[in-house]
Amino acid sequence: NFQRETMKIFFSPFSSYVRKCLVAGHELGLNDRIELLPSNAHPVNRDKEIIAQNPLGKVPTFFTDDGTALYDSRVICEYLDALANGSLFPRDGAARWSALTLQSLGDGILDAALLARYEDVARPEAIRWPEWRAAQRDKAETSLAHLETKPTQLANRVDIGTLTVGCALWYLDLRFPDLNWRQRHPQVAAWYSAFSQRPSMQASWSLPAKVVS
């Protein structure tokens, strides 16, 4: 039995990295102990409330029960895994390096997708760079092509690597439905079709409704 704690996280419903932390928390049985805090993270109009706790001003920013701030998603997920004595992060050996490397691949897809998204919604239209956006989207494409040739990297495992890739595919579907990645990567699509049925992947989160007095 692990110690009961009350934890908090700056929340954005469309942040793939916040979702990654909450999916990990769900897998570990910790979600009912994580309070969602409102936030307004933006790459240009930065949220001063987040900056006061995390100088990068980014979500996810997470607080342990004693108020310690943790960031980014990699640190938060590993903290949650250690707290719950989980197995999302294998402790040693080849399994650990495989999980961490797959996590990096998933995070890289998310990083690139987020940059492409910012090009669409944060950069003024007059100075947008289509080739930059295309190159970021291509990082997702080459990553999925890699996984398509090595489907055993995803099969029969639930760890931080597969959870991160799952969240990356969730974000691609959310923001870039025109990618139609399933047509080109059927083995990845088949894996995701099954993996996305996990309760943690099906879960949704939202801020509590405000009480009007």
PDB file of C-alpha atoms in Angstrom:
ATOM      1  CA  ASN A   1       0.000   0.000   0.000  1.00  0.00           C
ATOM      2  CA  PHE A   2       1.290   3.418  -0.965  1.00  0.00           C
ATOM      3  CA  GLN A   3       0.720   6.637   0.940  1.00  0.00           C
ATOM      4  CA  ARG A   4      -2.417   8.570   0.086  1.00  0.00           C
ATOM      5  CA  GLU A   5      -1.704  11.932  -1.503  1.00  0.00           C
ATOM      6  CA  THR A   6      -3.698  14.802  -2.956  1.00  0.00           C
ATOM      7  CA  MET A   7      -2.135  15.924  -6.197  1.00  0.00           C
ATOM      8  CA  LYS A   8      -2.906  18.646  -8.750  1.00  0.00           C
ATOM      9  CA  ILE A   9      -2.149  19.304 -12.406  1.00  0.00           C
ATOM     10  CA  PHE A  10      -2.595  22.353 -14.620  1.00  0.00           C
ATOM     11  CA  PHE A  11      -5.123  21.079 -17.141  1.00  0.00           C
ATOM     12  CA  SER A  12      -5.892  21.697 -20.792  1.00  0.00           C
ATOM     13  CA  PRO A  13      -8.394  19.355 -22.478  1.00  0.00           C
ATOM     14  CA  PHE A  14      -6.524  19.363 -25.793  1.00  0.00           C
ATOM     15  CA  SER A  15      -2.978  19.038 -24.452  1.00  0.00           C
ATOM     16  CA  SER A  16      -1.576  15.695 -25.521  1.00  0.00           C
ATOM     17  CA  TYR A  17       1.011  15.858 -22.748  1.00  0.00           C
ATOM     18  CA  VAL A  18      -1.555  16.502 -20.030  1.00  0.00           C
ATOM     19  CA  ARG A  19      -3.547  13.604 -21.441  1.00  0.00           C
ATOM     20  CA  LYS A  20      -0.448  11.410 -21.339  1.00  0.00           C
ATOM     21  CA  CYS A  21      -0.093  12.089 -17.591  1.00  0.00           C
ATOM     22  CA  LEU A  22      -3.772  11.446 -16.908  1.00  0.00           C
ATOM     23  CA  VAL A  23      -3.774   8.238 -18.968  1.00  0.00           C
ATOM     24  CA  ALA A  24      -0.768   7.047 -16.958  1.00  0.00           C
ATOM     25  CA  GLY A  25      -2.547   8.021 -13.737  1.00  0.00           C
ATOM     26  CA  HIS A  26      -5.618   6.087 -14.858  1.00  0.00           C
ATOM     27  CA  GLU A  27      -3.544   2.984 -15.584  1.00  0.00           C
ATOM     28  CA  LEU A  28      -2.015   3.270 -12.104  1.00  0.00           C
ATOM     29  CA  GLY A  29      -5.317   3.790 -10.282  1.00  0.00           C
ATOM     30  CA  LEU A  30      -4.436   7.338  -9.220  1.00  0.00           C
ATOM     31  CA  ASN A  31      -6.783   9.497 -11.246  1.00  0.00           C
ATOM     32  CA  ASP A  32      -9.300  10.098  -8.474  1.00  0.00           C
ATOM     33  CA  ARG A  33      -6.488  11.686  -6.471  1.00  0.00           C
ATOM     34  CA  ILE A  34      -5.431  14.215  -9.120  1.00  0.00           C
ATOM     35  CA  GLU A  35      -7.232  17.569  -9.047  1.00  0.00           C
ATOM     36  CA  LEU A  36      -7.488  19.448 -12.349  1.00  0.00           C
ATOM     37  CA  LEU A  37      -6.507  23.120 -12.285  1.00  0.00           C
ATOM     38  CA  PRO A  38      -7.560  25.548 -15.035  1.00  0.00           C
ATOM     39  CA  SER A  39      -4.824  26.956 -17.238  1.00  0.00           C
ATOM     40  CA  ASN A  40      -4.334  28.969 -20.402  1.00  0.00           C
ATOM     41  CA  ALA A  41      -0.957  27.888 -21.737  1.00  0.00           C
ATOM     42  CA  HIS A  42      -0.015  29.535 -25.032  1.00  0.00           C
ATOM     43  CA  PRO A  43       3.337  29.816 -26.845  1.00  0.00           C
ATOM     44  CA  VAL A  44       3.028  33.614 -27.214  1.00  0.00           C
ATOM     45  CA  ASN A  45       0.497  34.865 -24.660  1.00  0.00           C
ATOM     46  CA  ARG A  46       2.047  33.044 -21.759  1.00  0.00           C
ATOM     47  CA  ASP A  47       0.090  32.132 -18.617  1.00  0.00           C
ATOM     48  CA  LYS A  48       1.663  33.995 -15.693  1.00  0.00           C
ATOM     49  CA  GLU A  49       0.008  31.683 -13.183  1.00  0.00           C
ATOM     50  CA  ILE A  50       1.805  28.704 -14.686  1.00  0.00           C
ATOM     51  CA  ILE A  51       5.092  30.625 -14.965  1.00  0.00           C
ATOM     52  CA  ALA A  52       4.951  31.324 -11.220  1.00  0.00           C
ATOM     53  CA  GLN A  53       5.185  27.556 -10.657  1.00  0.00           C
ATOM     54  CA  ASN A  54       7.083  26.447 -13.762  1.00  0.00           C
ATOM     55  CA  PRO A  55       9.400  29.013 -15.408  1.00  0.00           C
ATOM     56  CA  LEU A  56       8.784  27.371 -18.783  1.00  0.00           C
ATOM     57  CA  GLY A  57       5.119  28.316 -18.481  1.00  0.00           C
ATOM     58  CA  LYS A  58       3.999  25.024 -19.992  1.00  0.00           C
ATOM     59  CA  VAL A  59       1.554  22.261 -19.262  1.00  0.00           C
ATOM     60  CA  PRO A  60       1.655  19.756 -17.827  1.00  0.00           C
ATOM     61  CA  THR A  61       2.819  21.244 -14.546  1.00  0.00           C
ATOM     62  CA  PHE A  62       2.050  18.949 -11.629  1.00  0.00           C
ATOM     63  CA  PHE A  63       2.021  19.367  -7.850  1.00  0.00           C
ATOM     64  CA  THR A  64       2.658  16.673  -5.294  1.00  0.00           C
ATOM     65  CA  ASP A  65       0.752  16.744  -2.005  1.00  0.00           C
ATOM     66  CA  ASP A  66       3.445  18.895  -0.381  1.00  0.00           C
ATOM     67  CA  GLY A  67       3.307  21.471  -3.174  1.00  0.00           C
ATOM     68  CA  THR A  68       6.428  20.398  -5.038  1.00  0.00           C
ATOM     69  CA  ALA A  69       6.101  21.296  -8.718  1.00  0.00           C
ATOM     70  CA  LEU A  70       7.098  18.650 -11.266  1.00  0.00           C
ATOM     71  CA  TYR A  71       7.449  19.011 -15.039  1.00  0.00           C
ATOM     72  CA  ASP A  72       7.442  17.764 -17.836  1.00  0.00           C
ATOM     73  CA  SER A  73       5.270  14.725 -18.711  1.00  0.00           C
ATOM     74  CA  ARG A  74       8.228  12.328 -18.530  1.00  0.00           C
ATOM     75  CA  VAL A  75       9.018  13.336 -14.963  1.00  0.00           C
ATOM     76  CA  ILE A  76       5.367  13.403 -13.909  1.00  0.00           C
ATOM     77  CA  CYS A  77       4.611   9.959 -15.330  1.00  0.00           C
ATOM     78  CA  GLU A  78       7.656   8.437 -13.687  1.00  0.00           C
ATOM     79  CA  TYR A  79       6.695  10.043 -10.370  1.00  0.00           C
ATOM     80  CA  LEU A  80       3.202   8.561 -10.594  1.00  0.00           C
ATOM     81  CA  ASP A  81       4.603   5.155 -11.489  1.00  0.00           C
ATOM     82  CA  ALA A  82       6.968   5.229  -8.506  1.00  0.00           C
ATOM     83  CA  LEU A  83       4.189   6.417  -6.193  1.00  0.00           C
ATOM     84  CA  ALA A  84       1.944   3.526  -7.204  1.00  0.00           C
ATOM     85  CA  ASN A  85       4.776   1.008  -7.387  1.00  0.00           C
ATOM     86  CA  GLY A  86       3.700   0.463 -10.981  1.00  0.00           C
ATOM     87  CA  SER A  87       5.357  -1.104 -13.972  1.00  0.00           C
ATOM     88  CA  LEU A  88       4.951   1.553 -16.666  1.00  0.00           C
ATOM     89  CA  PHE A  89       8.672   2.241 -16.311  1.00  0.00           C
ATOM     90  CA  PRO A  90      10.609  -1.043 -16.278  1.00  0.00           C
ATOM     91  CA  ARG A  91      13.310  -0.810 -13.640  1.00  0.00           C
ATOM     92  CA  ASP A  92      16.304  -2.048 -15.622  1.00  0.00           C
ATOM     93  CA  GLY A  93      17.562  -4.074 -18.537  1.00  0.00           C
ATOM     94  CA  ALA A  94      16.512  -4.048 -22.174  1.00  0.00           C
ATOM     95  CA  ALA A  95      12.832  -3.538 -21.309  1.00  0.00           C
ATOM     96  CA  ARG A  96      13.630  -0.192 -19.641  1.00  0.00           C
ATOM     97  CA  TRP A  97      15.623   1.182 -22.569  1.00  0.00           C
ATOM     98  CA  SER A  98      13.004  -0.036 -25.016  1.00  0.00           C
ATOM     99  CA  ALA A  99      10.192   1.687 -23.094  1.00  0.00           C
ATOM    100  CA  LEU A 100      12.135   4.941 -22.703  1.00  0.00           C
ATOM    101  CA  THR A 101      13.159   5.007 -26.364  1.00  0.00           C
ATOM    102  CA  LEU A 102       9.591   4.369 -27.494  1.00  0.00           C
ATOM    103  CA  GLN A 103       8.465   7.156 -25.168  1.00  0.00           C
ATOM    104  CA  SER A 104      10.954   9.476 -26.867  1.00  0.00           C
ATOM    105  CA  LEU A 105       9.591   8.508 -30.266  1.00  0.00           C
ATOM    106  CA  GLY A 106       6.028   9.227 -29.146  1.00  0.00           C
ATOM    107  CA  ASP A 107       7.069  12.513 -27.556  1.00  0.00           C
ATOM    108  CA  GLY A 108       8.884  13.428 -30.774  1.00  0.00           C
ATOM    109  CA  ILE A 109       5.716  12.863 -32.787  1.00  0.00           C
ATOM    110  CA  LEU A 110       3.843  15.079 -30.323  1.00  0.00           C
ATOM    111  CA  ASP A 111       6.516  17.788 -30.399  1.00  0.00           C
ATOM    112  CA  ALA A 112       6.413  17.915 -34.185  1.00  0.00           C
ATOM    113  CA  ALA A 113       2.624  17.867 -34.341  1.00  0.00           C
ATOM    114  CA  LEU A 114       2.426  20.685 -31.821  1.00  0.00           C
ATOM    115  CA  LEU A 115       4.853  22.826 -33.847  1.00  0.00           C
ATOM    116  CA  ALA A 116       2.793  22.220 -36.977  1.00  0.00           C
ATOM    117  CA  ARG A 117      -0.331  23.149 -35.035  1.00  0.00           C
ATOM    118  CA  TYR A 118       1.260  26.377 -33.788  1.00  0.00           C
ATOM    119  CA  GLU A 119       2.162  27.267 -37.363  1.00  0.00           C
ATOM    120  CA  ASP A 120      -1.558  27.121 -38.149  1.00  0.00           C
ATOM    121  CA  VAL A 121      -3.027  28.869 -35.108  1.00  0.00           C
ATOM    122  CA  ALA A 122      -0.316  30.941 -33.393  1.00  0.00           C
ATOM    123  CA  ARG A 123       1.760  32.398 -36.232  1.00  0.00           C
ATOM    124  CA  PRO A 124       0.293  35.300 -38.232  1.00  0.00           C
ATOM    125  CA  GLU A 125      -0.759  34.132 -41.681  1.00  0.00           C
ATOM    126  CA  ALA A 126       1.562  36.544 -43.494  1.00  0.00           C
ATOM    127  CA  ILE A 127       4.680  34.926 -42.031  1.00  0.00           C
ATOM    128  CA  ARG A 128       3.684  31.267 -42.001  1.00  0.00           C
ATOM    129  CA  TRP A 129       6.208  28.841 -43.478  1.00  0.00           C
ATOM    130  CA  PRO A 130       4.481  25.970 -45.308  1.00  0.00           C
ATOM    131  CA  GLU A 131       7.702  24.000 -45.763  1.00  0.00           C
ATOM    132  CA  TRP A 132       8.361  24.113 -42.016  1.00  0.00           C
ATOM    133  CA  ARG A 133       4.865  22.833 -41.298  1.00  0.00           C
ATOM    134  CA  ALA A 134       5.274  20.066 -43.878  1.00  0.00           C
ATOM    135  CA  ALA A 135       8.611  19.030 -42.377  1.00  0.00           C
ATOM    136  CA  GLN A 136       7.079  18.745 -38.907  1.00  0.00           C
ATOM    137  CA  ARG A 137       4.230  16.618 -40.220  1.00  0.00           C
ATOM    138  CA  ASP A 138       6.784  14.471 -42.014  1.00  0.00           C
ATOM    139  CA  LYS A 139       8.419  13.643 -38.665  1.00  0.00           C
ATOM    140  CA  ALA A 140       5.159  11.967 -37.675  1.00  0.00           C
ATOM    141  CA  GLU A 141       5.058  10.187 -41.023  1.00  0.00           C
ATOM    142  CA  THR A 142       8.608   8.806 -40.800  1.00  0.00           C
ATOM    143  CA  SER A 143       8.037   7.764 -37.190  1.00  0.00           C
ATOM    144  CA  LEU A 144       4.899   5.835 -38.083  1.00  0.00           C
ATOM    145  CA  ALA A 145       6.707   4.286 -41.051  1.00  0.00           C
ATOM    146  CA  HIS A 146       9.391   3.092 -38.634  1.00  0.00           C
ATOM    147  CA  LEU A 147       6.797   1.526 -36.345  1.00  0.00           C
ATOM    148  CA  GLU A 148       5.053  -0.064 -39.326  1.00  0.00           C
ATOM    149  CA  THR A 149       8.251  -1.960 -40.173  1.00  0.00           C
ATOM    150  CA  LYS A 150       8.769  -3.005 -36.535  1.00  0.00           C
ATOM    151  CA  PRO A 151       5.292  -3.853 -35.209  1.00  0.00           C
ATOM    152  CA  THR A 152       6.725  -6.000 -32.416  1.00  0.00           C
ATOM    153  CA  GLN A 153       7.849  -2.770 -30.721  1.00  0.00           C
ATOM    154  CA  LEU A 154       4.195  -2.132 -29.879  1.00  0.00           C
ATOM    155  CA  ALA A 155       2.731  -5.603 -29.450  1.00  0.00           C
ATOM    156  CA  ASN A 156       1.656  -7.125 -26.150  1.00  0.00           C
ATOM    157  CA  ARG A 157       2.946  -4.413 -23.861  1.00  0.00           C
ATOM    158  CA  VAL A 158       1.536  -1.613 -21.736  1.00  0.00           C
ATOM    159  CA  ASP A 159       4.262   0.746 -20.594  1.00  0.00           C
ATOM    160  CA  ILE A 160       5.217   4.390 -20.883  1.00  0.00           C
ATOM    161  CA  GLY A 161       6.316   3.823 -24.460  1.00  0.00           C
ATOM    162  CA  THR A 162       3.057   2.441 -25.788  1.00  0.00           C
ATOM    163  CA  LEU A 163       0.993   4.904 -23.740  1.00  0.00           C
ATOM    164  CA  THR A 164       2.936   7.799 -25.263  1.00  0.00           C
ATOM    165  CA  VAL A 165       2.550   6.504 -28.809  1.00  0.00           C
ATOM    166  CA  GLY A 166      -1.155   5.986 -28.144  1.00  0.00           C
ATOM    167  CA  CYS A 167      -1.523   9.591 -26.975  1.00  0.00           C
ATOM    168  CA  ALA A 168       0.419  10.789 -30.015  1.00  0.00           C
ATOM    169  CA  LEU A 169      -1.981   9.004 -32.356  1.00  0.00           C
ATOM    170  CA  TRP A 170      -4.913  10.465 -30.404  1.00  0.00           C
ATOM    171  CA  TYR A 171      -3.504  13.943 -31.036  1.00  0.00           C
ATOM    172  CA  LEU A 172      -2.896  13.318 -34.733  1.00  0.00           C
ATOM    173  CA  ASP A 173      -6.517  12.243 -35.099  1.00  0.00           C
ATOM    174  CA  LEU A 174      -7.658  15.308 -33.156  1.00  0.00           C
ATOM    175  CA  ARG A 175      -5.655  17.976 -34.972  1.00  0.00           C
ATOM    176  CA  PHE A 176      -4.654  16.451 -38.308  1.00  0.00           C
ATOM    177  CA  PRO A 177      -7.426  14.140 -39.529  1.00  0.00           C
ATOM    178  CA  ASP A 178      -6.319  14.890 -43.096  1.00  0.00           C
ATOM    179  CA  LEU A 179      -3.139  12.862 -42.540  1.00  0.00           C
ATOM    180  CA  ASN A 180      -5.082   9.630 -43.133  1.00  0.00           C
ATOM    181  CA  TRP A 181      -2.163   7.777 -41.563  1.00  0.00           C
ATOM    182  CA  ARG A 182      -4.073   4.501 -41.170  1.00  0.00           C
ATOM    183  CA  GLN A 183      -4.107   3.896 -44.920  1.00  0.00           C
ATOM    184  CA  ARG A 184      -0.303   3.921 -45.112  1.00  0.00           C
ATOM    185  CA  HIS A 185       0.404   2.186 -41.812  1.00  0.00           C
ATOM    186  CA  PRO A 186      -2.145  -0.627 -41.400  1.00  0.00           C
ATOM    187  CA  GLN A 187      -0.208  -2.561 -38.754  1.00  0.00           C
ATOM    188  CA  VAL A 188       0.103   0.521 -36.549  1.00  0.00           C
ATOM    189  CA  ALA A 189      -3.588   1.187 -37.191  1.00  0.00           C
ATOM    190  CA  ALA A 190      -4.537  -2.342 -36.130  1.00  0.00           C
ATOM    191  CA  TRP A 191      -2.483  -2.019 -32.949  1.00  0.00           C
ATOM    192  CA  TYR A 192      -4.026   1.362 -32.118  1.00  0.00           C
ATOM    193  CA  SER A 193      -7.538   0.124 -32.822  1.00  0.00           C
ATOM    194  CA  ALA A 194      -7.113  -2.468 -30.060  1.00  0.00           C
ATOM    195  CA  PHE A 195      -4.956  -0.395 -27.690  1.00  0.00           C
ATOM    196  CA  SER A 196      -7.288   2.602 -27.816  1.00  0.00           C
ATOM    197  CA  GLN A 197     -10.054   0.476 -26.299  1.00  0.00           C
ATOM    198  CA  ARG A 198      -8.254   0.396 -22.963  1.00  0.00           C
ATOM    199  CA  PRO A 199     -10.299   2.227 -20.293  1.00  0.00           C
ATOM    200  CA  SER A 200      -7.448   4.698 -19.793  1.00  0.00           C
ATOM    201  CA  MET A 201      -7.434   5.582 -23.486  1.00  0.00           C
ATOM    202  CA  GLN A 202     -11.227   5.844 -23.627  1.00  0.00           C
ATOM    203  CA  ALA A 203     -11.382   8.137 -20.590  1.00  0.00           C
ATOM    204  CA  SER A 204     -12.074  11.843 -20.928  1.00  0.00           C
ATOM    205  CA  TRP A 205     -11.391  14.668 -18.511  1.00  0.00           C
ATOM    206  CA  SER A 206     -12.838  18.119 -17.947  1.00  0.00           C
ATOM    207  CA  LEU A 207     -12.696  20.811 -15.334  1.00  0.00           C
ATOM    208  CA  PRO A 208     -15.415  20.745 -12.678  1.00  0.00           C
ATOM    209  CA  ALA A 209     -18.378  22.967 -13.468  1.00  0.00           C
ATOM    210  CA  LYS A 210     -18.305  26.297 -11.682  1.00  0.00           C
ATOM    211  CA  VAL A 211     -20.882  26.688  -8.936  1.00  0.00           C
ATOM    212  CA  VAL A 212     -22.922  29.849  -9.414  1.00  0.00           C
ATOM    213  CA  SER A 213     -24.167  31.285  -6.132  1.00  0.00           C
TER     214      SER A 213
END
